[in-house]
Amino acid sequence: MQNLKYKALALDLDGTLTDSDKKLPPANKEAILKAMDLGVKVILISGRSVMGITSLAKELEFEKRGGIIAAFNGGKTFDCKTGTIIQQLLFPPEAIAGTCAIVRKHGAQPLSYTDTHVVAETDSDPYVLAECKCNSTTVKKVPWLPDFLDYPIPKLLAAGEHERLVEVRREFLETYSHICDSFFAESYFLELAPKGVAKDKALAGIGSFLNISREEIMACGDGFNDIPMLEYAGLGIAMKNAYPETQERADYVSPFTNDECGVAHAIEDFILNA
């Protein structure tokens, strides 16, 4: 590895690395591969499931180059080249039924995942379908989600109008804050996660695994759940399209949106041409 200021690059996906069609722009891909050629370790860190990240990891040659996937906001992190699991946290099974009841009570939809599908009690809700688009999959509709989820899951997601999700979060934390945490990925997606899941904590574990300090990590994001990561990294960059709260907490706000390849510009400015 060359004498680089930033030895690891952590990238959120939706609204950051990918464009509005959830595709990887060629300019972003080219810049990332150039950074990897220099020895930079690239981390794809997202609220998406593993299945929602693997196609991008394949495009970026992670299995050959040794990139890191941090799915479920870091709930499951692993090295794509070696298969080494860095961290895996699971949602408490005793909280599944009660959490689903809280989500439904406030008019939102609870959902989770299999290895290949989003699982929900509806296949027509627009917010559920938005999560399917993020993960490049479809809905597996089930009559009653808690009955179906008889296997270990990394998280639940509440999908719906923001005002309803605010109430979901309040009641969920009142009930389960001793074993769970909750934060917004988007205004319409509320993460319901095991305690200890957060992008900054994931980066700390990955940095230890790679023997890279937080000062040597550059991170790019746009969402509410990216704020801890941007604050943790040595350089936290918010896209131009990021939520105002995210921009306020970043070290630098890109003059470019995700549709204008803000990630490519950031890599060029702070890694390739630094």
PDB file of C-alpha atoms in Angstrom:
ATOM      1  CA  MET A   1       0.000   0.000   0.000  1.00  0.00           C
ATOM      2  CA  GLN A   2       1.306   3.416  -0.915  1.00  0.00           C
ATOM      3  CA  ASN A   3       1.719   6.122   1.702  1.00  0.00           C
ATOM      4  CA  LEU A   4      -1.926   7.079   1.564  1.00  0.00           C
ATOM      5  CA  LYS A   5      -3.675   9.381   4.005  1.00  0.00           C
ATOM      6  CA  TYR A   6      -6.874   7.358   3.640  1.00  0.00           C
ATOM      7  CA  LYS A   7      -6.363   3.599   3.523  1.00  0.00           C
ATOM      8  CA  ALA A   8     -10.032   2.628   3.670  1.00  0.00           C
ATOM      9  CA  LEU A   9     -13.059   4.005   1.866  1.00  0.00           C
ATOM     10  CA  ALA A  10     -16.527   3.392   3.344  1.00  0.00           C
ATOM     11  CA  LEU A  11     -19.413   3.963   0.944  1.00  0.00           C
ATOM     12  CA  ASP A  12     -23.123   4.076   1.607  1.00  0.00           C
ATOM     13  CA  LEU A  13     -25.117   2.815  -1.384  1.00  0.00           C
ATOM     14  CA  ASP A  14     -28.556   4.334  -1.913  1.00  0.00           C
ATOM     15  CA  GLY A  15     -28.341   8.064  -2.475  1.00  0.00           C
ATOM     16  CA  THR A  16     -24.546   7.923  -2.393  1.00  0.00           C
ATOM     17  CA  LEU A  17     -22.741   5.333  -4.508  1.00  0.00           C
ATOM     18  CA  THR A  18     -25.705   4.438  -6.729  1.00  0.00           C
ATOM     19  CA  ASP A  19     -27.777   6.797  -8.841  1.00  0.00           C
ATOM     20  CA  SER A  20     -31.510   7.327  -8.565  1.00  0.00           C
ATOM     21  CA  ASP A  21     -32.110   4.149 -10.582  1.00  0.00           C
ATOM     22  CA  LYS A  22     -30.048   2.146  -8.044  1.00  0.00           C
ATOM     23  CA  LYS A  23     -27.299   1.617 -10.650  1.00  0.00           C
ATOM     24  CA  LEU A  24     -23.533   2.028 -10.263  1.00  0.00           C
ATOM     25  CA  PRO A  25     -22.414   4.914 -12.498  1.00  0.00           C
ATOM     26  CA  PRO A  26     -19.347   4.076 -14.632  1.00  0.00           C
ATOM     27  CA  ALA A  27     -17.413   7.067 -13.260  1.00  0.00           C
ATOM     28  CA  ASN A  28     -17.892   5.842  -9.684  1.00  0.00           C
ATOM     29  CA  LYS A  29     -16.790   2.336 -10.643  1.00  0.00           C
ATOM     30  CA  GLU A  30     -13.688   3.598 -12.422  1.00  0.00           C
ATOM     31  CA  ALA A  31     -12.640   5.798  -9.502  1.00  0.00           C
ATOM     32  CA  ILE A  32     -13.166   3.009  -6.965  1.00  0.00           C
ATOM     33  CA  LEU A  33     -11.123   0.510  -8.984  1.00  0.00           C
ATOM     34  CA  LYS A  34      -8.306   3.060  -9.275  1.00  0.00           C
ATOM     35  CA  ALA A  35      -8.374   3.567  -5.517  1.00  0.00           C
ATOM     36  CA  MET A  36      -8.279  -0.199  -4.976  1.00  0.00           C
ATOM     37  CA  ASP A  37      -5.303  -0.428  -7.343  1.00  0.00           C
ATOM     38  CA  LEU A  38      -3.496   1.894  -4.928  1.00  0.00           C
ATOM     39  CA  GLY A  39      -4.280  -0.466  -2.052  1.00  0.00           C
ATOM     40  CA  VAL A  40      -7.325   1.300  -0.585  1.00  0.00           C
ATOM     41  CA  LYS A  41      -9.717  -1.108   1.149  1.00  0.00           C
ATOM     42  CA  VAL A  42     -13.273  -0.425   0.013  1.00  0.00           C
ATOM     43  CA  ILE A  43     -16.232  -1.049   2.325  1.00  0.00           C
ATOM     44  CA  LEU A  44     -19.809  -1.131   1.031  1.00  0.00           C
ATOM     45  CA  ILE A  45     -21.819  -0.234   4.123  1.00  0.00           C
ATOM     46  CA  SER A  46     -25.587  -0.086   3.867  1.00  0.00           C
ATOM     47  CA  GLY A  47     -28.891  -0.840   5.487  1.00  0.00           C
ATOM     48  CA  ARG A  48     -29.465  -3.208   2.575  1.00  0.00           C
ATOM     49  CA  SER A  49     -29.408  -6.946   3.055  1.00  0.00           C
ATOM     50  CA  VAL A  50     -26.461  -9.018   1.838  1.00  0.00           C
ATOM     51  CA  MET A  51     -28.394  -9.930  -1.316  1.00  0.00           C
ATOM     52  CA  GLY A  52     -28.867  -6.226  -2.029  1.00  0.00           C
ATOM     53  CA  ILE A  53     -25.112  -5.568  -1.955  1.00  0.00           C
ATOM     54  CA  THR A  54     -23.571  -8.613  -3.627  1.00  0.00           C
ATOM     55  CA  SER A  55     -24.227  -7.514  -7.216  1.00  0.00           C
ATOM     56  CA  LEU A  56     -22.379  -4.247  -6.599  1.00  0.00           C
ATOM     57  CA  ALA A  57     -19.575  -6.111  -4.859  1.00  0.00           C
ATOM     58  CA  LYS A  58     -19.289  -8.345  -7.904  1.00  0.00           C
ATOM     59  CA  GLU A  59     -19.092  -5.329 -10.232  1.00  0.00           C
ATOM     60  CA  LEU A  60     -16.250  -4.000  -8.096  1.00  0.00           C
ATOM     61  CA  GLU A  61     -14.399  -7.349  -8.077  1.00  0.00           C
ATOM     62  CA  PHE A  62     -14.548  -7.683  -4.303  1.00  0.00           C
ATOM     63  CA  GLU A  63     -13.892 -11.432  -4.277  1.00  0.00           C
ATOM     64  CA  LYS A  64     -10.626 -10.913  -6.123  1.00  0.00           C
ATOM     65  CA  ARG A  65      -9.591  -7.632  -4.528  1.00  0.00           C
ATOM     66  CA  GLY A  66     -10.725  -8.246  -0.959  1.00  0.00           C
ATOM     67  CA  GLY A  67     -13.468  -5.684  -0.430  1.00  0.00           C
ATOM     68  CA  ILE A  68     -15.656  -5.632   2.664  1.00  0.00           C
ATOM     69  CA  ILE A  69     -19.455  -5.898   2.764  1.00  0.00           C
ATOM     70  CA  ALA A  70     -21.178  -4.355   5.782  1.00  0.00           C
ATOM     71  CA  ALA A  71     -24.866  -5.215   5.378  1.00  0.00           C
ATOM     72  CA  PHE A  72     -27.786  -4.348   7.668  1.00  0.00           C
ATOM     73  CA  ASN A  73     -26.006  -1.137   8.762  1.00  0.00           C
ATOM     74  CA  GLY A  74     -23.048  -3.230   9.856  1.00  0.00           C
ATOM     75  CA  GLY A  75     -25.070  -5.964  11.534  1.00  0.00           C
ATOM     76  CA  LYS A  76     -23.249  -8.433   9.283  1.00  0.00           C
ATOM     77  CA  THR A  77     -19.758  -7.572   8.013  1.00  0.00           C
ATOM     78  CA  PHE A  78     -17.407  -9.861   6.137  1.00  0.00           C
ATOM     79  CA  ASP A  79     -14.370  -9.978   3.857  1.00  0.00           C
ATOM     80  CA  CYS A  80     -15.492 -11.013   0.370  1.00  0.00           C
ATOM     81  CA  LYS A  81     -12.115 -12.523  -0.577  1.00  0.00           C
ATOM     82  CA  THR A  82     -11.640 -14.790   2.423  1.00  0.00           C
ATOM     83  CA  GLY A  83     -15.231 -15.125   3.630  1.00  0.00           C
ATOM     84  CA  THR A  84     -14.126 -14.124   7.126  1.00  0.00           C
ATOM     85  CA  ILE A  85     -17.048 -12.887   9.244  1.00  0.00           C
ATOM     86  CA  ILE A  86     -15.992  -9.735  11.082  1.00  0.00           C
ATOM     87  CA  GLN A  87     -19.274  -9.158  12.926  1.00  0.00           C
ATOM     88  CA  GLN A  88     -22.732 -10.681  12.982  1.00  0.00           C
ATOM     89  CA  LEU A  89     -25.500  -9.457  15.271  1.00  0.00           C
ATOM     90  CA  LEU A  90     -29.008 -10.931  15.317  1.00  0.00           C
ATOM     91  CA  PHE A  91     -32.379  -9.489  16.253  1.00  0.00           C
ATOM     92  CA  PRO A  92     -33.668 -10.892  19.570  1.00  0.00           C
ATOM     93  CA  PRO A  93     -36.252 -13.554  18.631  1.00  0.00           C
ATOM     94  CA  GLU A  94     -38.297 -12.831  21.735  1.00  0.00           C
ATOM     95  CA  ALA A  95     -38.911  -9.293  20.438  1.00  0.00           C
ATOM     96  CA  ILE A  96     -40.134 -10.182  16.938  1.00  0.00           C
ATOM     97  CA  ALA A  97     -43.860 -10.579  17.623  1.00  0.00           C
ATOM     98  CA  GLY A  98     -44.083  -7.543  19.888  1.00  0.00           C
ATOM     99  CA  THR A  99     -42.158  -5.374  17.456  1.00  0.00           C
ATOM    100  CA  CYS A 100     -44.375  -6.343  14.541  1.00  0.00           C
ATOM    101  CA  ALA A 101     -47.431  -5.517  16.662  1.00  0.00           C
ATOM    102  CA  ILE A 102     -46.034  -2.044  17.459  1.00  0.00           C
ATOM    103  CA  VAL A 103     -45.332  -1.351  13.781  1.00  0.00           C
ATOM    104  CA  ARG A 104     -48.837  -2.410  12.725  1.00  0.00           C
ATOM    105  CA  LYS A 105     -50.444  -0.458  15.584  1.00  0.00           C
ATOM    106  CA  HIS A 106     -49.109   2.797  14.142  1.00  0.00           C
ATOM    107  CA  GLY A 107     -50.111   2.074  10.555  1.00  0.00           C
ATOM    108  CA  ALA A 108     -46.754   1.023   9.133  1.00  0.00           C
ATOM    109  CA  GLN A 109     -45.572  -2.244   7.593  1.00  0.00           C
ATOM    110  CA  PRO A 110     -43.067  -4.607   9.260  1.00  0.00           C
ATOM    111  CA  LEU A 111     -40.734  -6.546   7.004  1.00  0.00           C
ATOM    112  CA  SER A 112     -37.617  -8.677   7.077  1.00  0.00           C
ATOM    113  CA  TYR A 113     -35.631 -10.872   4.697  1.00  0.00           C
ATOM    114  CA  THR A 114     -34.818 -14.338   3.465  1.00  0.00           C
ATOM    115  CA  ASP A 115     -31.626 -14.957   1.499  1.00  0.00           C
ATOM    116  CA  THR A 116     -33.473 -14.080  -1.704  1.00  0.00           C
ATOM    117  CA  HIS A 117     -36.566 -11.993  -0.880  1.00  0.00           C
ATOM    118  CA  VAL A 118     -38.057  -9.254   1.226  1.00  0.00           C
ATOM    119  CA  VAL A 119     -40.689 -10.844   3.486  1.00  0.00           C
ATOM    120  CA  ALA A 120     -43.828  -8.890   4.370  1.00  0.00           C
ATOM    121  CA  GLU A 121     -47.540  -9.261   4.964  1.00  0.00           C
ATOM    122  CA  THR A 122     -48.336  -7.224   1.838  1.00  0.00           C
ATOM    123  CA  ASP A 123     -46.980  -7.189  -1.683  1.00  0.00           C
ATOM    124  CA  SER A 124     -48.579  -3.897  -2.736  1.00  0.00           C
ATOM    125  CA  ASP A 125     -47.472  -1.309  -0.159  1.00  0.00           C
ATOM    126  CA  PRO A 126     -45.347   1.312  -1.981  1.00  0.00           C
ATOM    127  CA  TYR A 127     -42.804   1.555   0.836  1.00  0.00           C
ATOM    128  CA  VAL A 128     -42.353  -2.220   0.936  1.00  0.00           C
ATOM    129  CA  LEU A 129     -41.863  -2.192  -2.826  1.00  0.00           C
ATOM    130  CA  ALA A 130     -39.273   0.582  -2.437  1.00  0.00           C
ATOM    131  CA  GLU A 131     -37.252  -1.701  -0.157  1.00  0.00           C
ATOM    132  CA  CYS A 132     -37.548  -4.452  -2.776  1.00  0.00           C
ATOM    133  CA  LYS A 133     -36.103  -2.090  -5.371  1.00  0.00           C
ATOM    134  CA  CYS A 134     -33.177  -1.272  -3.086  1.00  0.00           C
ATOM    135  CA  ASN A 135     -32.418  -4.977  -2.776  1.00  0.00           C
ATOM    136  CA  SER A 136     -33.154  -5.890  -6.416  1.00  0.00           C
ATOM    137  CA  THR A 137     -35.724  -8.468  -5.374  1.00  0.00           C
ATOM    138  CA  THR A 138     -39.445  -9.068  -4.884  1.00  0.00           C
ATOM    139  CA  VAL A 139     -41.809  -9.608  -1.956  1.00  0.00           C
ATOM    140  CA  LYS A 140     -42.488 -12.978  -0.425  1.00  0.00           C
ATOM    141  CA  LYS A 141     -45.966 -12.348   0.983  1.00  0.00           C
ATOM    142  CA  VAL A 142     -46.779 -14.232   4.185  1.00  0.00           C
ATOM    143  CA  PRO A 143     -49.991 -14.274   6.269  1.00  0.00           C
ATOM    144  CA  TRP A 144     -48.322 -13.381   9.586  1.00  0.00           C
ATOM    145  CA  LEU A 145     -44.708 -12.260   9.716  1.00  0.00           C
ATOM    146  CA  PRO A 146     -43.808 -13.428  13.258  1.00  0.00           C
ATOM    147  CA  ASP A 147     -44.944 -16.974  12.450  1.00  0.00           C
ATOM    148  CA  PHE A 148     -42.792 -17.052   9.323  1.00  0.00           C
ATOM    149  CA  LEU A 149     -39.660 -15.677  11.015  1.00  0.00           C
ATOM    150  CA  ASP A 150     -38.636 -18.880  12.788  1.00  0.00           C
ATOM    151  CA  TYR A 151     -34.986 -18.442  11.748  1.00  0.00           C
ATOM    152  CA  PRO A 152     -32.277 -15.974  12.854  1.00  0.00           C
ATOM    153  CA  ILE A 153     -32.773 -12.502  11.355  1.00  0.00           C
ATOM    154  CA  PRO A 154     -30.453  -9.485  11.425  1.00  0.00           C
ATOM    155  CA  LYS A 155     -33.179  -6.859  11.686  1.00  0.00           C
ATOM    156  CA  LEU A 156     -36.757  -5.819  11.113  1.00  0.00           C
ATOM    157  CA  LEU A 157     -37.651  -2.769   9.063  1.00  0.00           C
ATOM    158  CA  ALA A 158     -40.701  -0.568   9.559  1.00  0.00           C
ATOM    159  CA  ALA A 159     -41.809   1.058   6.307  1.00  0.00           C
ATOM    160  CA  GLY A 160     -44.334   3.857   6.083  1.00  0.00           C
ATOM    161  CA  GLU A 161     -45.048   7.548   6.462  1.00  0.00           C
ATOM    162  CA  HIS A 162     -42.510   9.372   8.596  1.00  0.00           C
ATOM    163  CA  GLU A 163     -44.983  10.668  11.177  1.00  0.00           C
ATOM    164  CA  ARG A 164     -46.193   7.124  11.837  1.00  0.00           C
ATOM    165  CA  LEU A 165     -42.649   5.813  12.097  1.00  0.00           C
ATOM    166  CA  VAL A 166     -41.783   8.436  14.708  1.00  0.00           C
ATOM    167  CA  GLU A 167     -44.454   6.883  16.920  1.00  0.00           C
ATOM    168  CA  VAL A 168     -43.223   3.376  16.109  1.00  0.00           C
ATOM    169  CA  ARG A 169     -39.716   4.344  17.186  1.00  0.00           C
ATOM    170  CA  ARG A 170     -40.919   5.932  20.430  1.00  0.00           C
ATOM    171  CA  GLU A 171     -42.907   2.882  21.523  1.00  0.00           C
ATOM    172  CA  PHE A 172     -40.335   0.381  20.265  1.00  0.00           C
ATOM    173  CA  LEU A 173     -37.547   1.990  22.293  1.00  0.00           C
ATOM    174  CA  GLU A 174     -39.775   2.321  25.350  1.00  0.00           C
ATOM    175  CA  THR A 175     -40.297  -1.432  25.163  1.00  0.00           C
ATOM    176  CA  TYR A 176     -37.043  -2.878  23.848  1.00  0.00           C
ATOM    177  CA  SER A 177     -34.224  -0.346  24.326  1.00  0.00           C
ATOM    178  CA  HIS A 178     -32.467  -2.781  26.678  1.00  0.00           C
ATOM    179  CA  ILE A 179     -31.871  -5.220  23.804  1.00  0.00           C
ATOM    180  CA  CYS A 180     -32.507  -3.209  20.626  1.00  0.00           C
ATOM    181  CA  ASP A 181     -31.857   0.098  18.913  1.00  0.00           C
ATOM    182  CA  SER A 182     -33.654   2.061  16.228  1.00  0.00           C
ATOM    183  CA  PHE A 183     -32.748   4.770  13.734  1.00  0.00           C
ATOM    184  CA  PHE A 184     -33.945   6.146  10.413  1.00  0.00           C
ATOM    185  CA  ALA A 185     -32.279   5.058   7.180  1.00  0.00           C
ATOM    186  CA  GLU A 186     -34.673   7.229   5.187  1.00  0.00           C
ATOM    187  CA  SER A 187     -37.628   9.269   6.347  1.00  0.00           C
ATOM    188  CA  TYR A 188     -39.832   6.310   5.310  1.00  0.00           C
ATOM    189  CA  PHE A 189     -37.588   3.460   6.557  1.00  0.00           C
ATOM    190  CA  LEU A 190     -37.110   2.881  10.292  1.00  0.00           C
ATOM    191  CA  GLU A 191     -34.425   0.363  11.227  1.00  0.00           C
ATOM    192  CA  LEU A 192     -35.299  -1.943  14.122  1.00  0.00           C
ATOM    193  CA  ALA A 193     -31.994  -3.532  14.996  1.00  0.00           C
ATOM    194  CA  PRO A 194     -30.207  -5.503  17.685  1.00  0.00           C
ATOM    195  CA  LYS A 195     -28.358  -3.369  20.190  1.00  0.00           C
ATOM    196  CA  GLY A 196     -24.870  -2.508  18.986  1.00  0.00           C
ATOM    197  CA  VAL A 197     -25.732  -2.061  15.312  1.00  0.00           C
ATOM    198  CA  ALA A 198     -24.558   1.260  13.865  1.00  0.00           C
ATOM    199  CA  LYS A 199     -22.302   2.252  11.016  1.00  0.00           C
ATOM    200  CA  ASP A 200     -19.680   3.843  13.261  1.00  0.00           C
ATOM    201  CA  LYS A 201     -19.430   0.707  15.384  1.00  0.00           C
ATOM    202  CA  ALA A 202     -19.167  -1.395  12.233  1.00  0.00           C
ATOM    203  CA  LEU A 203     -16.317   0.772  10.949  1.00  0.00           C
ATOM    204  CA  ALA A 204     -14.517   0.446  14.280  1.00  0.00           C
ATOM    205  CA  GLY A 205     -14.650  -3.352  14.017  1.00  0.00           C
ATOM    206  CA  ILE A 206     -13.602  -3.342  10.378  1.00  0.00           C
ATOM    207  CA  GLY A 207     -10.741  -0.958  11.110  1.00  0.00           C
ATOM    208  CA  SER A 208      -9.494  -3.274  13.835  1.00  0.00           C
ATOM    209  CA  PHE A 209      -9.741  -6.234  11.442  1.00  0.00           C
ATOM    210  CA  LEU A 210      -7.784  -4.344   8.763  1.00  0.00           C
ATOM    211  CA  ASN A 211      -5.382  -2.692  11.234  1.00  0.00           C
ATOM    212  CA  ILE A 212      -6.495   0.726   9.971  1.00  0.00           C
ATOM    213  CA  SER A 213      -7.201   3.649  12.314  1.00  0.00           C
ATOM    214  CA  ARG A 214     -10.335   5.777  12.151  1.00  0.00           C
ATOM    215  CA  GLU A 215      -8.206   8.710  10.953  1.00  0.00           C
ATOM    216  CA  GLU A 216      -7.272   6.616   7.907  1.00  0.00           C
ATOM    217  CA  ILE A 217     -10.910   6.023   6.893  1.00  0.00           C
ATOM    218  CA  MET A 218     -12.800   8.209   4.417  1.00  0.00           C
ATOM    219  CA  ALA A 219     -16.580   7.764   4.360  1.00  0.00           C
ATOM    220  CA  CYS A 220     -19.311   8.989   2.009  1.00  0.00           C
ATOM    221  CA  GLY A 221     -23.021   9.051   2.778  1.00  0.00           C
ATOM    222  CA  ASP A 222     -26.331  10.864   2.502  1.00  0.00           C
ATOM    223  CA  GLY A 223     -28.809   9.428   5.006  1.00  0.00           C
ATOM    224  CA  PHE A 224     -29.656   9.783   8.668  1.00  0.00           C
ATOM    225  CA  ASN A 225     -28.016   6.427   9.434  1.00  0.00           C
ATOM    226  CA  ASP A 226     -24.795   7.671   7.830  1.00  0.00           C
ATOM    227  CA  ILE A 227     -24.270  10.413  10.420  1.00  0.00           C
ATOM    228  CA  PRO A 228     -22.434   8.211  12.984  1.00  0.00           C
ATOM    229  CA  MET A 229     -20.166   6.884  10.222  1.00  0.00           C
ATOM    230  CA  LEU A 230     -19.361  10.341   8.859  1.00  0.00           C
ATOM    231  CA  GLU A 231     -18.547  11.578  12.353  1.00  0.00           C
ATOM    232  CA  TYR A 232     -16.388   8.531  13.112  1.00  0.00           C
ATOM    233  CA  ALA A 233     -14.279   8.572   9.948  1.00  0.00           C
ATOM    234  CA  GLY A 234     -11.178  10.684   9.539  1.00  0.00           C
ATOM    235  CA  LEU A 235     -12.994  12.382   6.655  1.00  0.00           C
ATOM    236  CA  GLY A 236     -16.775  12.271   6.434  1.00  0.00           C
ATOM    237  CA  ILE A 237     -18.245  13.441   3.134  1.00  0.00           C
ATOM    238  CA  ALA A 238     -21.951  14.088   2.570  1.00  0.00           C
ATOM    239  CA  MET A 239     -23.385  14.128  -0.929  1.00  0.00           C
ATOM    240  CA  LYS A 240     -25.059  17.322  -2.166  1.00  0.00           C
ATOM    241  CA  ASN A 241     -28.379  15.438  -2.032  1.00  0.00           C
ATOM    242  CA  ALA A 242     -27.874  14.378   1.612  1.00  0.00           C
ATOM    243  CA  TYR A 243     -30.408  15.272   4.274  1.00  0.00           C
ATOM    244  CA  PRO A 244     -29.632  18.705   5.798  1.00  0.00           C
ATOM    245  CA  GLU A 245     -28.937  17.068   9.170  1.00  0.00           C
ATOM    246  CA  THR A 246     -26.384  14.788   7.516  1.00  0.00           C
ATOM    247  CA  GLN A 247     -24.683  17.669   5.740  1.00  0.00           C
ATOM    248  CA  GLU A 248     -24.404  19.584   9.009  1.00  0.00           C
ATOM    249  CA  ARG A 249     -22.528  16.706  10.673  1.00  0.00           C
ATOM    250  CA  ALA A 250     -20.140  15.977   7.781  1.00  0.00           C
ATOM    251  CA  ASP A 251     -16.600  17.310   7.458  1.00  0.00           C
ATOM    252  CA  TYR A 252     -17.198  18.166   3.818  1.00  0.00           C
ATOM    253  CA  VAL A 253     -20.274  18.468   1.596  1.00  0.00           C
ATOM    254  CA  SER A 254     -19.730  17.475  -2.007  1.00  0.00           C
ATOM    255  CA  PRO A 255     -20.895  19.964  -4.649  1.00  0.00           C
ATOM    256  CA  PHE A 256     -22.161  16.930  -6.560  1.00  0.00           C
ATOM    257  CA  THR A 257     -25.176  14.661  -6.013  1.00  0.00           C
ATOM    258  CA  ASN A 258     -25.250  10.888  -6.311  1.00  0.00           C
ATOM    259  CA  ASP A 259     -26.614  11.343  -9.844  1.00  0.00           C
ATOM    260  CA  GLU A 260     -23.606  13.543 -10.621  1.00  0.00           C
ATOM    261  CA  CYS A 261     -21.093  10.930  -9.400  1.00  0.00           C
ATOM    262  CA  GLY A 262     -20.244  12.709  -6.165  1.00  0.00           C
ATOM    263  CA  VAL A 263     -18.359   9.618  -4.985  1.00  0.00           C
ATOM    264  CA  ALA A 264     -16.061   9.679  -8.025  1.00  0.00           C
ATOM    265  CA  HIS A 265     -15.274  13.351  -7.471  1.00  0.00           C
ATOM    266  CA  ALA A 266     -14.547  12.736  -3.785  1.00  0.00           C
ATOM    267  CA  ILE A 267     -12.190   9.845  -4.570  1.00  0.00           C
ATOM    268  CA  GLU A 268     -10.372  11.936  -7.147  1.00  0.00           C
ATOM    269  CA  ASP A 269     -10.029  14.930  -4.828  1.00  0.00           C
ATOM    270  CA  PHE A 270      -9.037  13.188  -1.607  1.00  0.00           C
ATOM    271  CA  ILE A 271      -7.370   9.943  -2.684  1.00  0.00           C
ATOM    272  CA  LEU A 272      -6.245   9.844  -6.309  1.00  0.00           C
ATOM    273  CA  ASN A 273      -5.015  13.435  -6.575  1.00  0.00           C
ATOM    274  CA  ALA A 274      -4.142  14.064  -2.942  1.00  0.00           C
TER     275      ALA A 274
END
